[in-house]
Amino acid sequence: MTALLHAARPGRGRATSRGARGLARGIGGGAGTAVAAAVLIVALAAALAPGLFTSQDPTVGSHEPLAAPSLENWFGTDAVGRDLYTRVVYGARESLLGAVTAVAVGLVAGTLLGAVAGSARGWVDAVIMRAVDVLLAVPSLLLSLSVIILLGFGTWNAALAVGVTSVATFARLARSQVLGVAASDFVEAAYGSGASRGQVLVRHILPNSLAPVIGLAAVQFGSALLQLATLGFLGYGAPPPTPEWGLLIAEARDHIATAWWLTILPGLVIVAVVVAANHLSQRIQEGYR
């Protein structure tokens, strides 16, 4: 019995130390990783404190309309004379915080469903996974549009819709990890020591199953950002004149031939943030391996 207890206890400690070491290996080292981290830090700072980057009002047009980029207006101005750089900075709040919300919805809901399916098994597992298969069969854009139509337009409803599209992906990964860890010797030892199914799940199985799920969350951040920009471009996100990255590009469609900066510069910002997020997510996943 003493041997069983000794074998059952290290589960959480191993998971915590392995996760910390994997994260440290993933984000540490490399010029590309440093640049990607810097891009994300600046973007998140703009989302949380846009006043640090500009003192102008993103909704008031006080400049010459459709002015090209200059020292005064780094990204130029839009059709009503609003500073585009200011609107991009303030748009980070809608876009990035929306992406974080979407990932959190998918991560929490998907992990819970996957953990329940993997631990309960039987008919519970079958029902949950058939529902997951249905979600995976529906194209993500169509599913997100359906959710938005039910909830109404707006950034946070769009974020919730994007999060729903990722629940199935998180659930499948979490279930597979739970099933793999549940067959480990230290889990069998925990059951042998008298622990209940709930205690084993919370103390041993889940902590040892979360590393790949966290890596997937990092990958989903870039995907969620692109999906939110797409929904904003289609008019399902934040309403005008609220600055949102997808909406900024949509508003510039009529001027793409005469004012290239209205679409190119916000688009480059989106690409830079998505590429930075994907690079860091790959590094984090490599660190966990």
Coordinates of C-alpha atoms in Angstrom, one line a residue:
M1 CA 0.0 0.0 0.0
T2 CA 2.9 2.4 0.8
A3 CA 4.3 1.8 -2.7
L4 CA 1.0 2.5 -4.3
L5 CA 0.6 5.8 -2.4
H6 CA 4.1 6.8 -3.3
A7 CA 3.5 6.1 -7.0
A8 CA 0.2 7.9 -7.0
R9 CA 1.3 11.2 -5.5
P10 CA 3.8 12.6 -8.0
G11 CA 1.2 13.0 -10.8
R12 CA 0.5 16.7 -10.2
G13 CA 4.0 17.6 -9.5
R14 CA 5.3 16.0 -12.7
A15 CA 2.6 17.8 -14.8
T16 CA 3.4 21.2 -13.3
S17 CA 7.1 20.9 -13.7
R18 CA 6.9 19.4 -17.1
G19 CA 4.5 22.2 -18.2
A20 CA 6.7 24.9 -16.8
R21 CA 9.8 23.4 -18.4
G22 CA 8.0 23.0 -21.8
L23 CA 6.8 26.6 -21.7
A24 CA 10.2 27.9 -20.8
R25 CA 11.9 25.8 -23.6
G26 CA 9.2 27.0 -26.1
I27 CA 9.4 30.7 -25.6
G28 CA 13.2 30.9 -24.8
G29 CA 15.9 31.6 -27.4
G30 CA 16.0 32.6 -31.0
A31 CA 15.8 36.0 -32.7
G32 CA 12.5 35.1 -34.4
T33 CA 10.9 34.2 -31.1
A34 CA 12.1 37.4 -29.6
V35 CA 10.6 39.4 -32.5
A36 CA 7.3 37.5 -32.3
A37 CA 7.1 38.0 -28.5
A38 CA 7.8 41.7 -29.0
V39 CA 5.1 42.0 -31.6
L40 CA 2.5 40.4 -29.3
I41 CA 3.6 42.4 -26.3
V42 CA 3.1 45.7 -28.3
A43 CA -0.2 44.5 -29.7
L44 CA -1.5 43.5 -26.2
A45 CA -0.3 46.8 -24.7
A46 CA -2.2 48.7 -27.4
A47 CA -5.3 46.6 -26.6
L48 CA -5.0 47.3 -22.9
A49 CA -3.7 50.9 -22.9
P50 CA -4.2 52.5 -26.3
G51 CA -3.6 55.9 -24.8
L52 CA 0.1 55.1 -24.4
F53 CA 0.5 54.9 -28.2
T54 CA -1.7 57.8 -29.4
S55 CA -3.5 60.8 -28.0
Q56 CA -6.0 61.2 -30.8
D57 CA -9.7 60.2 -30.9
P58 CA -10.3 57.2 -33.2
T59 CA -13.9 58.3 -34.0
V60 CA -13.3 62.0 -34.8
G61 CA -12.1 63.2 -38.2
S62 CA -9.9 66.2 -37.7
H63 CA -7.5 65.8 -40.6
E64 CA -7.7 66.0 -44.4
P65 CA -9.6 63.1 -45.8
L66 CA -7.7 60.4 -47.6
A67 CA -4.3 61.9 -46.8
A68 CA -1.3 59.6 -47.5
P69 CA 1.0 58.4 -44.8
S70 CA 3.2 61.1 -43.4
L71 CA 5.1 62.1 -40.3
E72 CA 1.9 63.6 -38.8
N73 CA -0.3 60.7 -39.8
W74 CA 1.8 57.5 -39.9
F75 CA -0.9 55.4 -41.5
G76 CA -2.6 58.2 -43.4
T77 CA -6.2 59.2 -42.9
D78 CA -9.5 57.6 -43.9
A79 CA -12.4 59.0 -46.0
V80 CA -13.7 61.2 -43.1
G81 CA -10.3 62.5 -42.0
R82 CA -9.7 60.1 -39.0
D83 CA -6.1 59.1 -38.3
L84 CA -5.8 55.5 -39.4
Y85 CA -2.9 54.7 -37.0
T86 CA -5.1 55.7 -34.1
R87 CA -7.9 53.6 -35.4
V88 CA -5.6 50.6 -35.8
V89 CA -4.3 51.1 -32.2
Y90 CA -7.8 51.3 -30.7
G91 CA -8.9 48.4 -32.9
A92 CA -6.5 46.1 -31.2
R93 CA -8.8 46.2 -28.1
E94 CA -11.8 44.8 -30.1
S95 CA -9.8 42.4 -32.1
L96 CA -7.3 40.9 -29.6
L97 CA -9.5 40.8 -26.6
G98 CA -12.2 39.2 -28.8
A99 CA -9.7 36.6 -29.9
V100 CA -8.7 35.9 -26.3
T101 CA -12.3 35.5 -25.4
A102 CA -12.9 33.1 -28.3
V103 CA -10.0 31.0 -27.3
A104 CA -11.1 30.9 -23.6
V105 CA -14.6 29.8 -24.6
G106 CA -13.2 27.0 -26.7
L107 CA -10.6 26.0 -24.2
V108 CA -12.8 25.8 -21.2
A109 CA -15.9 24.2 -22.8
G110 CA -13.9 21.8 -25.0
T111 CA -11.6 20.7 -22.2
L112 CA -14.5 20.0 -19.9
L113 CA -16.4 18.0 -22.5
G114 CA -13.3 16.1 -23.5
A115 CA -12.4 15.3 -19.9
V116 CA -16.0 14.1 -19.1
A117 CA -16.1 12.0 -22.2
G118 CA -12.7 10.4 -21.6
S119 CA -13.2 9.7 -18.0
A120 CA -16.9 8.6 -18.0
R121 CA -16.7 6.5 -21.3
G122 CA -19.6 4.4 -22.2
W123 CA -22.8 6.1 -23.5
V124 CA -21.7 9.5 -22.1
D125 CA -18.6 9.3 -24.2
A126 CA -20.6 8.2 -27.3
V127 CA -23.1 11.0 -26.9
I128 CA -20.5 13.8 -26.4
M129 CA -18.3 12.6 -29.3
R130 CA -21.2 12.3 -31.7
A131 CA -22.1 15.9 -30.9
V132 CA -18.4 16.8 -31.4
D133 CA -18.5 15.1 -34.8
V134 CA -21.5 17.1 -35.8
L135 CA -19.8 20.4 -34.9
L136 CA -16.7 19.3 -36.9
A137 CA -18.8 18.5 -39.9
V138 CA -20.1 22.1 -40.1
P139 CA -17.7 24.7 -41.7
S140 CA -16.5 27.0 -39.0
L141 CA -17.6 30.2 -40.8
L142 CA -21.1 28.9 -41.4
L143 CA -21.3 27.8 -37.7
S144 CA -20.1 31.1 -36.4
L145 CA -22.5 33.0 -38.7
S146 CA -25.4 30.8 -37.4
V147 CA -24.5 31.6 -33.8
I148 CA -24.2 35.3 -34.5
I149 CA -27.6 35.3 -36.1
L150 CA -29.0 33.8 -33.0
L151 CA -27.2 36.1 -30.6
G152 CA -27.0 39.3 -32.6
F153 CA -24.2 41.4 -34.0
G154 CA -21.3 42.8 -32.0
T155 CA -17.7 42.0 -31.1
W156 CA -18.4 39.9 -28.0
N157 CA -21.1 37.9 -29.7
A158 CA -18.7 37.3 -32.6
A159 CA -16.0 36.2 -30.1
L160 CA -18.5 33.7 -28.6
A161 CA -19.4 32.4 -32.0
V162 CA -15.8 31.9 -32.9
G163 CA -15.2 30.2 -29.6
V164 CA -18.1 27.8 -30.3
T165 CA -16.4 26.7 -33.5
S166 CA -13.3 25.6 -31.7
V167 CA -15.0 23.7 -28.9
A168 CA -15.0 20.4 -30.9
T169 CA -11.3 20.6 -31.6
F170 CA -10.4 21.1 -28.0
A171 CA -12.8 18.4 -26.9
R172 CA -11.3 15.8 -29.2
L173 CA -7.7 16.6 -28.1
A174 CA -8.6 16.7 -24.4
R175 CA -10.4 13.3 -24.7
S176 CA -7.5 11.7 -26.4
Q177 CA -5.1 13.0 -23.8
V178 CA -7.3 11.9 -20.9
L179 CA -7.6 8.4 -22.3
G180 CA -3.9 8.1 -22.7
V181 CA -3.1 9.4 -19.3
A182 CA -5.8 7.2 -17.7
A183 CA -3.9 4.1 -18.8
S184 CA -0.7 5.2 -16.9
D185 CA 0.7 3.3 -14.0
F186 CA 0.5 6.2 -11.5
V187 CA -3.3 6.5 -12.3
E188 CA -3.8 2.9 -11.6
A189 CA -1.8 3.3 -8.4
A190 CA -4.1 6.2 -7.4
Y191 CA -7.2 4.1 -7.8
G192 CA -5.5 1.4 -5.8
S193 CA -4.8 3.8 -3.0
G194 CA -8.6 4.4 -2.6
A195 CA -9.0 7.7 -4.5
S196 CA -12.3 8.3 -6.2
R197 CA -12.8 8.8 -9.9
G198 CA -13.2 12.6 -9.4
Q199 CA -10.1 12.9 -7.3
V200 CA -8.0 11.0 -9.8
L201 CA -9.4 13.1 -12.7
V202 CA -8.7 16.4 -10.9
R203 CA -5.4 15.5 -9.2
H204 CA -3.7 13.2 -11.7
I205 CA -5.3 12.9 -15.1
L206 CA -6.2 16.6 -16.0
P207 CA -2.8 18.1 -14.9
N208 CA -1.0 15.6 -17.0
S209 CA -3.3 16.1 -20.0
L210 CA -3.3 19.9 -20.3
A211 CA 0.1 20.6 -22.0
P212 CA -1.0 19.7 -25.6
V213 CA -4.3 21.5 -24.9
I214 CA -2.5 24.7 -23.9
G215 CA -0.4 24.4 -27.1
L216 CA -3.5 24.1 -29.1
A217 CA -4.9 27.3 -27.4
A218 CA -1.9 29.2 -28.6
V219 CA -2.5 28.0 -32.2
Q220 CA -6.2 28.8 -32.0
F221 CA -5.4 32.4 -31.0
G222 CA -4.2 33.3 -34.5
S223 CA -7.0 31.4 -36.1
A224 CA -9.6 33.2 -33.9
L225 CA -8.1 36.6 -34.8
L226 CA -8.5 35.8 -38.5
Q227 CA -12.0 34.6 -38.0
L228 CA -13.0 37.7 -36.1
A229 CA -11.4 39.9 -38.7
T230 CA -13.4 38.0 -41.4
L231 CA -16.7 38.5 -39.4
G232 CA -15.9 42.2 -38.9
F233 CA -15.2 42.6 -42.6
L234 CA -18.6 41.0 -43.4
G235 CA -20.3 43.4 -41.0
Y236 CA -21.1 41.0 -38.2
G237 CA -18.6 42.4 -35.7
A238 CA -18.4 45.8 -34.1
P239 CA -20.7 48.4 -35.6
P240 CA -19.2 51.6 -37.1
P241 CA -17.6 53.9 -36.1
T242 CA -16.0 51.5 -33.6
P243 CA -12.5 50.7 -34.7
E244 CA -12.0 47.0 -35.4
W245 CA -9.4 45.6 -37.7
G246 CA -11.7 43.7 -40.0
L247 CA -14.1 46.6 -40.2
L248 CA -11.3 49.0 -41.1
I249 CA -10.5 47.0 -44.2
A250 CA -14.2 46.7 -45.1
E251 CA -14.7 50.5 -44.9
A252 CA -11.7 51.0 -47.2
R253 CA -13.0 48.8 -50.1
D254 CA -14.3 51.7 -52.1
H255 CA -11.0 53.5 -51.9
I256 CA -8.6 50.6 -52.6
A257 CA -7.5 52.0 -56.0
T258 CA -6.8 55.5 -54.8
A259 CA -5.9 55.1 -51.1
W260 CA -3.9 51.8 -50.8
W261 CA -2.9 52.5 -47.3
L262 CA -6.4 52.1 -45.9
T263 CA -6.4 48.3 -46.7
I264 CA -2.7 47.4 -46.9
L265 CA -1.5 48.8 -43.5
P266 CA -4.3 47.4 -41.3
G267 CA -3.9 44.1 -43.2
L268 CA -0.1 44.0 -42.5
V269 CA -0.8 44.6 -38.8
I270 CA -3.2 41.6 -38.8
V271 CA -0.7 39.4 -40.7
A272 CA 2.1 40.4 -38.3
V273 CA 0.1 39.6 -35.2
V274 CA -1.1 36.3 -36.6
V275 CA 2.3 35.2 -37.8
A276 CA 3.8 36.2 -34.4
A277 CA 1.1 34.2 -32.5
N278 CA 1.6 31.1 -34.8
H279 CA 5.4 31.2 -34.4
L280 CA 5.1 31.3 -30.6
S281 CA 2.5 28.6 -30.6
Q282 CA 4.8 26.3 -32.6
R283 CA 7.7 27.1 -30.2
I284 CA 5.5 26.2 -27.2
Q285 CA 4.4 23.0 -28.8
E286 CA 8.0 22.1 -29.6
G287 CA 8.9 22.8 -26.0
Y288 CA 6.3 20.4 -24.7
R289 CA 7.5 17.5 -26.8

